[in-house]
Amino acid sequence: MAEKQVVIMIRQFLRVTLFICLVYTGPAAAEWYQRSEAIMGTRVHAEIWHEEAAQGEAALDAVMAEMHRVDALMSPYKAESELSRLNNNAFEHPFVVSEEMFRLLQKSQRISLMTEGAFDITYASAGRFYDYRNAGRPQDKQLSEAVMAIDYRHVIFDPENSAISFALQAVSIDLGGIAKGYAVDRCIEILMALGIDQAMVSAGGDSRIIGDHRGKPWSVGIKDPRNPDAMVAVLPLENTALSTSGDYERFFIEDGVRYHHIINPETGRSSSASRSVTIIGNEATFTDALSTSVFVMGLEKGLDLINRLPGIDAIIINNDGKLHFSDDLLQLAH
Ligand code: ADP
Ligand code: MG
């Protein structure tokens, strides 16, 4: 074949390829739109598959706006948040809260009952004396007084007036064990209302996925609690919520004791029952609260609860570093 003919053939080939590329430029605008922001004291991240750039970006705007809205309502660090105002007033008189806050407090109470008090938003009566960044913790006397104020039954509900009161002055509540999951669920609802069918939203250790990842499952890793660069497991997931609570997220070590942000409501001290608990389920609000709860309940009681809850699974790294799975996951593995 003459050299010239080869050149012509290459040109033709390029033209055909170029033509195909042009034909495909329309649908190729569909892509993953993603964004991360620091909100609620953690990293909020969203990834959305969309056909249109403008709508993909607008959906990301809506996610971040919702995260900021929930933070403004529920942050214990913002003096004007609804939560702070509730904490400052509910002992003096019944404090009227928004319907949204009332419902989340009721849900927290139901989870306290279900977990026999392992989940308890009044943990903050003692929890507020810890400062993990500056190695601050309560004195023994301070702690023993504060522990008396930890009991979800100290939070009194008046559904008729949407009001909350505290039975003791020392009661303080914090939604850190459920608010991130709640915010993730709210964002997912917004995305679904926008017609989005493939997305992932996470706030720290709480995530929820709609659909799959272009025909394949998402790969979600579970960190090794004692080696931040290593994974102990990678899970293929779609259409699900997932939360991890670990003793390595916010902590300091003093005299060999690890002081971290998951508190045993019975003692007001960091729970040493587990190193990491991951819960898989349908709603991030529930998986968030359950990961904190099962962490405190420990392996035996925790697995017992999870195995009784339909559609909920757990991966637990015990305080001896061993990996354990709930029954359904064990069956899947075999
Ligand atoms: P994070 O995503 O912040 O790591 P986790 O789901 O691991 O949250 O839960 C820990 C947070 O839950 C703590 O920072 C605190 O705000 C709150 N918390 C700690 N202990 C309890 C408890 N026993 N019951 C309810 N909430 C708790
Ligand atoms: Mg949690």
mmCIF file of C-alpha atoms and ligand atoms in Angstrom:
data_model
loop_
_atom_site.group_PDB
_atom_site.id
_atom_site.type_symbol
_atom_site.label_atom_id
_atom_site.label_comp_id
_atom_site.label_asym_id
_atom_site.label_seq_id
_atom_site.Cartn_x
_atom_site.Cartn_y
_atom_site.Cartn_z
ATOM 1 C CA MET A 1 0.000 0.000 0.000
ATOM 2 C CA ALA A 2 1.311 3.416 -0.938
ATOM 3 C CA GLU A 3 2.217 5.747 1.901
ATOM 4 C CA LYS A 4 -0.296 8.319 0.631
ATOM 5 C CA GLN A 5 -3.156 5.824 0.868
ATOM 6 C CA VAL A 6 -2.236 5.015 4.452
ATOM 7 C CA VAL A 7 -2.306 8.718 5.314
ATOM 8 C CA ILE A 8 -5.758 9.040 3.699
ATOM 9 C CA MET A 9 -7.023 6.047 5.626
ATOM 10 C CA ILE A 10 -5.738 7.514 8.891
ATOM 11 C CA ARG A 11 -7.420 10.805 8.040
ATOM 12 C CA GLN A 12 -10.689 9.027 7.341
ATOM 13 C CA PHE A 13 -10.379 7.071 10.545
ATOM 14 C CA LEU A 14 -9.796 10.286 12.477
ATOM 15 C CA ARG A 15 -12.789 11.926 10.814
ATOM 16 C CA VAL A 16 -15.044 9.011 11.689
ATOM 17 C CA THR A 17 -13.762 9.012 15.279
ATOM 18 C CA LEU A 18 -14.172 12.762 15.492
ATOM 19 C CA PHE A 19 -17.699 12.435 14.141
ATOM 20 C CA ILE A 20 -18.528 9.806 16.762
ATOM 21 C CA CYS A 21 -17.064 12.040 19.459
ATOM 22 C CA LEU A 22 -19.179 14.971 18.291
ATOM 23 C CA VAL A 23 -22.299 12.833 18.237
ATOM 24 C CA TYR A 24 -21.575 11.831 21.825
ATOM 25 C CA THR A 25 -20.811 15.266 23.247
ATOM 26 C CA GLY A 26 -24.477 15.816 24.217
ATOM 27 C CA PRO A 27 -24.958 13.010 26.743
ATOM 28 C CA ALA A 28 -21.281 13.193 27.815
ATOM 29 C CA ALA A 29 -22.155 16.389 29.758
ATOM 30 C CA ALA A 30 -23.670 14.040 32.315
ATOM 31 C CA GLU A 31 -21.081 13.637 35.029
ATOM 32 C CA TRP A 32 -20.371 13.542 38.758
ATOM 33 C CA TYR A 33 -20.643 16.902 40.437
ATOM 34 C CA GLN A 34 -18.979 16.987 43.831
ATOM 35 C CA ARG A 35 -18.204 19.364 46.658
ATOM 36 C CA SER A 36 -16.769 19.328 50.205
ATOM 37 C CA GLU A 37 -17.212 21.881 52.966
ATOM 38 C CA ALA A 38 -16.385 22.068 56.674
ATOM 39 C CA ILE A 39 -19.767 22.207 58.452
ATOM 40 C CA MET A 40 -20.953 20.863 61.850
ATOM 41 C CA GLY A 41 -17.354 20.508 62.959
ATOM 42 C CA THR A 42 -16.668 17.928 60.278
ATOM 43 C CA ARG A 43 -16.187 17.361 56.577
ATOM 44 C CA VAL A 44 -19.413 17.406 54.611
ATOM 45 C CA HIS A 45 -19.153 15.858 51.170
ATOM 46 C CA ALA A 46 -21.617 15.275 48.340
ATOM 47 C CA GLU A 47 -21.350 13.599 44.931
ATOM 48 C CA ILE A 48 -24.229 13.809 42.492
ATOM 49 C CA TRP A 49 -24.663 12.386 39.017
ATOM 50 C CA HIS A 50 -26.476 14.841 36.770
ATOM 51 C CA GLU A 51 -27.115 15.414 33.069
ATOM 52 C CA GLU A 52 -26.828 19.195 33.372
ATOM 53 C CA ALA A 53 -23.971 21.161 34.922
ATOM 54 C CA ALA A 54 -26.178 24.004 36.182
ATOM 55 C CA GLN A 55 -28.636 21.656 37.860
ATOM 56 C CA GLY A 56 -25.857 19.488 39.288
ATOM 57 C CA GLU A 57 -24.266 22.557 40.871
ATOM 58 C CA ALA A 58 -27.655 23.810 42.105
ATOM 59 C CA ALA A 59 -28.262 20.436 43.789
ATOM 60 C CA LEU A 60 -24.872 20.730 45.540
ATOM 61 C CA ASP A 61 -25.825 24.266 46.671
ATOM 62 C CA ALA A 62 -29.049 22.854 48.135
ATOM 63 C CA VAL A 63 -27.151 20.134 50.047
ATOM 64 C CA MET A 64 -24.693 22.600 51.585
ATOM 65 C CA ALA A 65 -27.487 25.068 52.446
ATOM 66 C CA GLU A 66 -29.397 22.309 54.242
ATOM 67 C CA MET A 67 -26.293 21.265 56.201
ATOM 68 C CA HIS A 68 -25.829 24.887 57.321
ATOM 69 C CA ARG A 69 -29.505 25.131 58.270
ATOM 70 C CA VAL A 70 -29.386 22.021 60.491
ATOM 71 C CA ASP A 71 -26.104 23.221 62.024
ATOM 72 C CA ALA A 72 -27.613 26.618 62.866
ATOM 73 C CA LEU A 73 -30.518 24.838 64.574
ATOM 74 C CA MET A 74 -28.646 22.121 66.457
ATOM 75 C CA SER A 75 -25.103 23.297 67.175
ATOM 76 C CA PRO A 76 -24.219 23.366 70.881
ATOM 77 C CA TYR A 77 -21.429 25.844 70.047
ATOM 78 C CA LYS A 78 -23.706 28.535 68.640
ATOM 79 C CA ALA A 79 -25.308 30.519 71.469
ATOM 80 C CA GLU A 80 -28.325 31.351 69.314
ATOM 81 C CA SER A 81 -29.048 27.827 68.057
ATOM 82 C CA GLU A 82 -32.391 26.355 69.046
ATOM 83 C CA LEU A 83 -30.519 23.668 70.987
ATOM 84 C CA SER A 84 -28.538 26.239 73.021
ATOM 85 C CA ARG A 85 -31.678 28.204 73.807
ATOM 86 C CA LEU A 86 -33.405 24.998 74.890
ATOM 87 C CA ASN A 87 -30.484 24.109 77.166
ATOM 88 C CA ASN A 88 -30.523 27.591 78.691
ATOM 89 C CA ASN A 89 -34.259 27.700 79.386
ATOM 90 C CA ALA A 90 -35.845 24.280 79.764
ATOM 91 C CA PHE A 91 -35.220 23.952 83.503
ATOM 92 C CA GLU A 92 -36.768 27.336 84.302
ATOM 93 C CA HIS A 93 -39.929 26.755 82.269
ATOM 94 C CA PRO A 94 -41.267 24.502 79.507
ATOM 95 C CA PHE A 95 -39.519 25.675 76.360
ATOM 96 C CA VAL A 96 -41.448 25.621 73.089
ATOM 97 C CA VAL A 97 -39.395 24.128 70.263
ATOM 98 C CA SER A 98 -39.931 23.774 66.519
ATOM 99 C CA GLU A 99 -41.825 20.733 65.300
ATOM 100 C CA GLU A 100 -38.611 19.519 63.674
ATOM 101 C CA MET A 101 -36.662 19.714 66.954
ATOM 102 C CA PHE A 102 -39.509 18.096 68.888
ATOM 103 C CA ARG A 103 -39.627 15.145 66.485
ATOM 104 C CA LEU A 104 -35.868 14.599 66.605
ATOM 105 C CA LEU A 105 -35.912 14.716 70.416
ATOM 106 C CA GLN A 106 -38.727 12.160 70.429
ATOM 107 C CA LYS A 107 -36.761 9.944 68.076
ATOM 108 C CA SER A 108 -33.734 10.241 70.372
ATOM 109 C CA GLN A 109 -35.898 9.189 73.286
ATOM 110 C CA ARG A 110 -37.205 6.141 71.395
ATOM 111 C CA ILE A 111 -33.617 5.121 70.627
ATOM 112 C CA SER A 112 -32.721 5.549 74.324
ATOM 113 C CA LEU A 113 -35.508 3.136 75.215
ATOM 114 C CA MET A 114 -34.474 0.678 72.506
ATOM 115 C CA THR A 115 -30.814 0.728 73.607
ATOM 116 C CA GLU A 116 -31.552 0.624 77.340
ATOM 117 C CA GLY A 117 -30.061 4.058 77.808
ATOM 118 C CA ALA A 118 -26.796 3.497 75.896
ATOM 119 C CA PHE A 119 -27.938 6.306 73.602
ATOM 120 C CA ASP A 120 -28.734 9.307 75.729
ATOM 121 C CA ILE A 121 -28.616 12.926 74.557
ATOM 122 C CA THR A 122 -28.308 14.048 78.201
ATOM 123 C CA TYR A 123 -24.803 12.492 78.166
ATOM 124 C CA ALA A 124 -23.859 16.153 77.630
ATOM 125 C CA SER A 125 -24.555 16.919 81.299
ATOM 126 C CA ALA A 126 -21.081 15.367 81.770
ATOM 127 C CA GLY A 127 -19.907 15.427 78.140
ATOM 128 C CA ARG A 128 -19.769 19.230 78.099
ATOM 129 C CA PHE A 129 -16.830 19.161 80.536
ATOM 130 C CA TYR A 130 -14.560 17.387 78.034
ATOM 131 C CA ASP A 131 -12.384 19.364 75.662
ATOM 132 C CA TYR A 132 -10.620 16.884 73.393
ATOM 133 C CA ARG A 133 -8.496 19.465 71.597
ATOM 134 C CA ASN A 134 -7.002 20.808 74.807
ATOM 135 C CA ALA A 135 -6.968 17.570 76.829
ATOM 136 C CA GLY A 136 -9.633 18.938 79.182
ATOM 137 C CA ARG A 137 -11.796 16.661 81.321
ATOM 138 C CA PRO A 138 -14.027 16.954 84.407
ATOM 139 C CA GLN A 139 -12.658 16.621 87.940
ATOM 140 C CA ASP A 140 -13.958 13.537 89.793
ATOM 141 C CA LYS A 141 -16.339 15.593 91.977
ATOM 142 C CA GLN A 142 -17.632 17.536 88.983
ATOM 143 C CA LEU A 143 -18.149 14.256 87.153
ATOM 144 C CA SER A 144 -20.057 12.498 89.938
ATOM 145 C CA GLU A 145 -22.474 15.459 90.172
ATOM 146 C CA ALA A 146 -22.890 15.620 86.406
ATOM 147 C CA VAL A 147 -23.604 11.881 86.085
ATOM 148 C CA MET A 148 -26.730 12.291 88.195
ATOM 149 C CA ALA A 149 -28.106 14.604 85.525
ATOM 150 C CA ILE A 150 -27.592 12.020 82.757
ATOM 151 C CA ASP A 151 -30.894 10.281 82.122
ATOM 152 C CA TYR A 152 -33.124 10.648 79.085
ATOM 153 C CA ARG A 153 -36.107 10.521 81.460
ATOM 154 C CA HIS A 154 -35.052 13.932 82.778
ATOM 155 C CA VAL A 155 -36.259 15.370 79.447
ATOM 156 C CA ILE A 156 -40.004 15.883 79.691
ATOM 157 C CA PHE A 157 -42.154 16.089 76.576
ATOM 158 C CA ASP A 158 -45.344 18.103 76.191
ATOM 159 C CA PRO A 159 -46.588 17.158 72.699
ATOM 160 C CA GLU A 160 -49.654 19.361 72.890
ATOM 161 C CA ASN A 161 -47.581 22.520 73.208
ATOM 162 C CA SER A 162 -44.467 21.189 71.485
ATOM 163 C CA ALA A 163 -42.608 22.089 74.680
ATOM 164 C CA ILE A 164 -39.678 20.508 76.483
ATOM 165 C CA SER A 165 -38.649 20.812 80.100
ATOM 166 C CA PHE A 166 -35.757 19.451 82.143
ATOM 167 C CA ALA A 167 -36.321 17.767 85.504
ATOM 168 C CA LEU A 168 -32.975 18.977 86.917
ATOM 169 C CA GLN A 169 -30.988 22.147 86.497
ATOM 170 C CA ALA A 170 -27.782 20.283 85.642
ATOM 171 C CA VAL A 171 -29.360 18.584 82.589
ATOM 172 C CA SER A 172 -27.794 19.486 79.280
ATOM 173 C CA ILE A 173 -28.474 17.862 75.928
ATOM 174 C CA ASP A 174 -26.381 17.489 72.787
ATOM 175 C CA LEU A 175 -27.465 15.990 69.477
ATOM 176 C CA GLY A 176 -23.914 15.159 68.309
ATOM 177 C CA GLY A 177 -24.813 11.457 68.187
ATOM 178 C CA ILE A 178 -27.736 11.891 65.774
ATOM 179 C CA ALA A 179 -27.730 15.338 64.107
ATOM 180 C CA LYS A 180 -25.224 14.542 61.360
ATOM 181 C CA GLY A 181 -27.190 11.486 60.278
ATOM 182 C CA TYR A 182 -30.375 13.544 60.417
ATOM 183 C CA ALA A 183 -28.819 16.259 58.249
ATOM 184 C CA VAL A 184 -27.685 13.618 55.728
ATOM 185 C CA ASP A 185 -31.230 12.203 55.520
ATOM 186 C CA ARG A 186 -32.662 15.674 54.974
ATOM 187 C CA CYS A 187 -30.190 16.313 52.142
ATOM 188 C CA ILE A 188 -31.042 12.972 50.522
ATOM 189 C CA GLU A 189 -34.760 13.854 50.673
ATOM 190 C CA ILE A 190 -34.015 17.143 48.934
ATOM 191 C CA LEU A 191 -31.995 15.376 46.212
ATOM 192 C CA MET A 192 -34.723 12.794 45.652
ATOM 193 C CA ALA A 193 -37.315 15.564 45.338
ATOM 194 C CA LEU A 194 -35.073 17.055 42.617
ATOM 195 C CA GLY A 195 -35.307 13.746 40.760
ATOM 196 C CA ILE A 196 -31.685 12.745 41.391
ATOM 197 C CA ASP A 197 -31.240 8.983 41.430
ATOM 198 C CA GLN A 198 -27.486 8.579 41.907
ATOM 199 C CA ALA A 199 -25.798 10.439 44.737
ATOM 200 C CA MET A 200 -23.830 10.141 47.950
ATOM 201 C CA VAL A 201 -23.932 12.578 50.859
ATOM 202 C CA SER A 202 -21.763 12.331 53.949
ATOM 203 C CA ALA A 203 -21.145 14.332 57.124
ATOM 204 C CA GLY A 204 -18.099 12.949 58.933
ATOM 205 C CA GLY A 205 -18.767 9.274 59.596
ATOM 206 C CA ASP A 206 -22.399 9.348 58.461
ATOM 207 C CA SER A 207 -23.244 8.681 54.813
ATOM 208 C CA ARG A 208 -26.169 7.798 52.637
ATOM 209 C CA ILE A 209 -26.214 6.628 49.049
ATOM 210 C CA ILE A 210 -29.060 6.897 46.512
ATOM 211 C CA GLY A 211 -28.852 4.363 43.692
ATOM 212 C CA ASP A 212 -25.482 2.982 42.657
ATOM 213 C CA HIS A 213 -22.287 4.303 41.044
ATOM 214 C CA ARG A 214 -22.995 4.090 37.286
ATOM 215 C CA GLY A 215 -24.043 0.447 37.343
ATOM 216 C CA LYS A 216 -21.597 -0.628 40.046
ATOM 217 C CA PRO A 217 -21.835 -0.441 43.824
ATOM 218 C CA TRP A 218 -19.994 2.284 45.739
ATOM 219 C CA SER A 219 -16.922 1.054 47.621
ATOM 220 C CA VAL A 220 -16.975 2.283 51.200
ATOM 221 C CA GLY A 221 -13.986 1.578 53.412
ATOM 222 C CA ILE A 222 -13.922 1.015 57.161
ATOM 223 C CA LYS A 223 -10.812 2.475 58.755
ATOM 224 C CA ASP A 224 -8.453 0.557 60.974
ATOM 225 C CA PRO A 225 -8.990 2.304 64.342
ATOM 226 C CA ARG A 226 -5.273 2.116 65.182
ATOM 227 C CA ASN A 227 -3.860 2.913 61.741
ATOM 228 C CA PRO A 228 -5.461 5.893 59.980
ATOM 229 C CA ASP A 229 -3.934 4.887 56.634
ATOM 230 C CA ALA A 230 -5.283 1.327 56.597
ATOM 231 C CA MET A 231 -8.717 -0.190 55.983
ATOM 232 C CA VAL A 232 -10.051 -3.276 57.748
ATOM 233 C CA ALA A 233 -12.826 -3.825 55.206
ATOM 234 C CA VAL A 234 -14.237 -2.374 52.003
ATOM 235 C CA LEU A 235 -17.983 -2.743 51.497
ATOM 236 C CA PRO A 236 -19.786 -2.691 48.133
ATOM 237 C CA LEU A 237 -22.903 -0.601 48.829
ATOM 238 C CA GLU A 238 -25.886 0.925 47.037
ATOM 239 C CA ASN A 239 -29.111 2.540 48.211
ATOM 240 C CA THR A 240 -28.164 2.524 51.862
ATOM 241 C CA ALA A 241 -27.127 4.542 54.895
ATOM 242 C CA LEU A 242 -23.929 3.854 56.826
ATOM 243 C CA SER A 243 -22.442 5.315 59.997
ATOM 244 C CA THR A 244 -19.193 4.690 61.809
ATOM 245 C CA SER A 245 -18.388 5.709 65.379
ATOM 246 C CA GLY A 246 -14.769 5.355 66.414
ATOM 247 C CA ASP A 247 -12.633 6.111 69.456
ATOM 248 C CA TYR A 248 -9.967 7.566 67.146
ATOM 249 C CA GLU A 249 -12.003 10.522 65.823
ATOM 250 C CA ARG A 250 -11.743 12.969 68.721
ATOM 251 C CA PHE A 251 -9.555 11.929 71.628
ATOM 252 C CA PHE A 252 -6.525 12.538 73.790
ATOM 253 C CA ILE A 253 -4.484 10.083 75.815
ATOM 254 C CA GLU A 254 -3.446 10.809 79.395
ATOM 255 C CA ASP A 255 -1.624 8.328 81.655
ATOM 256 C CA GLY A 256 -2.405 5.569 79.180
ATOM 257 C CA VAL A 257 -6.158 6.300 79.246
ATOM 258 C CA ARG A 258 -7.902 7.182 75.994
ATOM 259 C CA TYR A 259 -10.420 9.994 76.530
ATOM 260 C CA HIS A 260 -12.685 10.154 73.485
ATOM 261 C CA HIS A 261 -16.045 11.539 72.444
ATOM 262 C CA ILE A 262 -18.300 8.489 72.932
ATOM 263 C CA ILE A 263 -19.548 8.582 76.492
ATOM 264 C CA ASN A 264 -21.019 5.804 78.599
ATOM 265 C CA PRO A 265 -24.099 7.481 80.148
ATOM 266 C CA GLU A 266 -23.752 5.334 83.282
ATOM 267 C CA THR A 267 -20.315 6.717 84.171
ATOM 268 C CA GLY A 268 -19.973 9.948 82.218
ATOM 269 C CA ARG A 269 -16.616 8.589 80.994
ATOM 270 C CA SER A 270 -15.460 7.539 77.534
ATOM 271 C CA SER A 271 -16.658 4.048 76.725
ATOM 272 C CA SER A 272 -13.925 1.439 76.398
ATOM 273 C CA ALA A 273 -16.321 -1.256 75.142
ATOM 274 C CA SER A 274 -15.346 -0.933 71.459
ATOM 275 C CA ARG A 275 -12.874 0.692 69.090
ATOM 276 C CA SER A 276 -15.154 1.179 66.104
ATOM 277 C CA VAL A 277 -18.758 0.393 65.206
ATOM 278 C CA THR A 278 -20.257 0.639 61.727
ATOM 279 C CA ILE A 279 -24.001 0.354 61.214
ATOM 280 C CA ILE A 280 -25.713 -0.186 57.861
ATOM 281 C CA GLY A 281 -29.426 0.561 57.433
ATOM 282 C CA ASN A 282 -31.983 2.612 55.542
ATOM 283 C CA GLU A 283 -31.845 5.951 57.338
ATOM 284 C CA ALA A 284 -28.734 7.823 58.408
ATOM 285 C CA THR A 285 -30.545 9.308 61.426
ATOM 286 C CA PHE A 286 -30.975 5.792 62.774
ATOM 287 C CA THR A 287 -27.576 4.388 61.726
ATOM 288 C CA ASP A 288 -25.873 7.429 63.314
ATOM 289 C CA ALA A 289 -27.600 6.990 66.663
ATOM 290 C CA LEU A 290 -27.139 3.210 66.558
ATOM 291 C CA SER A 291 -23.399 3.373 65.854
ATOM 292 C CA THR A 292 -22.926 5.473 68.990
ATOM 293 C CA SER A 293 -25.268 3.186 70.975
ATOM 294 C CA VAL A 294 -23.727 -0.130 69.928
ATOM 295 C CA PHE A 295 -20.271 1.291 70.655
ATOM 296 C CA VAL A 296 -21.366 1.836 74.266
ATOM 297 C CA MET A 297 -23.346 -1.424 74.549
ATOM 298 C CA GLY A 298 -20.327 -3.479 73.558
ATOM 299 C CA LEU A 299 -20.068 -6.583 71.424
ATOM 300 C CA GLU A 300 -22.520 -8.981 73.005
ATOM 301 C CA LYS A 301 -25.423 -6.672 73.838
ATOM 302 C CA GLY A 302 -24.823 -4.602 70.728
ATOM 303 C CA LEU A 303 -24.915 -7.544 68.320
ATOM 304 C CA ASP A 304 -27.931 -8.939 70.121
ATOM 305 C CA LEU A 305 -29.832 -5.699 69.450
ATOM 306 C CA ILE A 306 -28.709 -5.405 65.822
ATOM 307 C CA ASN A 307 -29.622 -9.023 65.046
ATOM 308 C CA ARG A 308 -33.141 -8.301 66.285
ATOM 309 C CA LEU A 309 -33.585 -5.208 64.076
ATOM 310 C CA PRO A 310 -34.671 -6.058 60.524
ATOM 311 C CA GLY A 311 -32.647 -4.382 57.761
ATOM 312 C CA ILE A 312 -29.873 -3.255 60.119
ATOM 313 C CA ASP A 313 -26.343 -4.673 60.118
ATOM 314 C CA ALA A 314 -23.211 -4.031 62.112
ATOM 315 C CA ILE A 315 -19.464 -4.352 61.816
ATOM 316 C CA ILE A 316 -17.821 -4.079 65.205
ATOM 317 C CA ILE A 317 -14.173 -3.788 66.106
ATOM 318 C CA ASN A 318 -14.106 -4.879 69.682
ATOM 319 C CA ASN A 319 -11.900 -3.399 72.414
ATOM 320 C CA ASP A 320 -9.422 -6.240 71.762
ATOM 321 C CA GLY A 321 -9.159 -5.198 68.087
ATOM 322 C CA LYS A 322 -11.075 -8.166 66.644
ATOM 323 C CA LEU A 323 -13.561 -7.763 63.811
ATOM 324 C CA HIS A 324 -17.148 -9.009 64.253
ATOM 325 C CA PHE A 325 -20.177 -9.018 61.935
ATOM 326 C CA SER A 326 -23.932 -9.189 62.528
ATOM 327 C CA ASP A 327 -25.690 -12.397 61.411
ATOM 328 C CA ASP A 328 -26.914 -11.196 58.001
ATOM 329 C CA LEU A 329 -23.439 -10.036 56.978
ATOM 330 C CA LEU A 330 -21.931 -13.329 58.126
ATOM 331 C CA GLN A 331 -24.420 -15.199 55.959
ATOM 332 C CA LEU A 332 -23.558 -12.992 52.967
ATOM 333 C CA ALA A 333 -19.874 -13.781 53.437
ATOM 334 C CA HIS A 334 -20.478 -17.542 53.247
HETATM 335 P P1 ADP B 1 -19.139 11.653 65.172
HETATM 336 O O1 ADP B 1 -19.688 11.495 63.796
HETATM 337 O O2 ADP B 1 -19.181 13.031 65.738
HETATM 338 O O3 ADP B 1 -17.817 10.946 65.385
HETATM 339 P P2 ADP B 1 -20.566 9.568 66.549
HETATM 340 O O4 ADP B 1 -21.735 9.042 65.814
HETATM 341 O O5 ADP B 1 -19.369 8.721 66.652
HETATM 342 O O6 ADP B 1 -20.229 11.017 66.062
HETATM 343 O O7 ADP B 1 -21.101 9.908 67.993
HETATM 344 C C1 ADP B 1 -20.310 10.626 68.910
HETATM 345 C C2 ADP B 1 -20.991 11.896 69.278
HETATM 346 O O8 ADP B 1 -22.250 11.576 69.877
HETATM 347 C C3 ADP B 1 -20.218 12.639 70.315
HETATM 348 O O9 ADP B 1 -19.385 13.606 69.740
HETATM 349 C C4 ADP B 1 -21.296 13.260 71.164
HETATM 350 O O10 ADP B 1 -21.706 14.473 70.594
HETATM 351 C C5 ADP B 1 -22.433 12.294 71.077
HETATM 352 N N1 ADP B 1 -22.478 11.265 72.130
HETATM 353 C C6 ADP B 1 -21.453 10.737 72.844
HETATM 354 N N2 ADP B 1 -21.874 9.768 73.680
HETATM 355 C C7 ADP B 1 -23.215 9.675 73.500
HETATM 356 C C8 ADP B 1 -24.237 8.835 74.048
HETATM 357 N N3 ADP B 1 -23.961 7.900 74.962
HETATM 358 N N4 ADP B 1 -25.505 9.015 73.616
HETATM 359 C C9 ADP B 1 -25.807 9.959 72.695
HETATM 360 N N5 ADP B 1 -24.897 10.765 72.130
HETATM 361 C C10 ADP B 1 -23.612 10.632 72.509
HETATM 362 MG MG MG B 2 -23.295 8.013 65.673
#
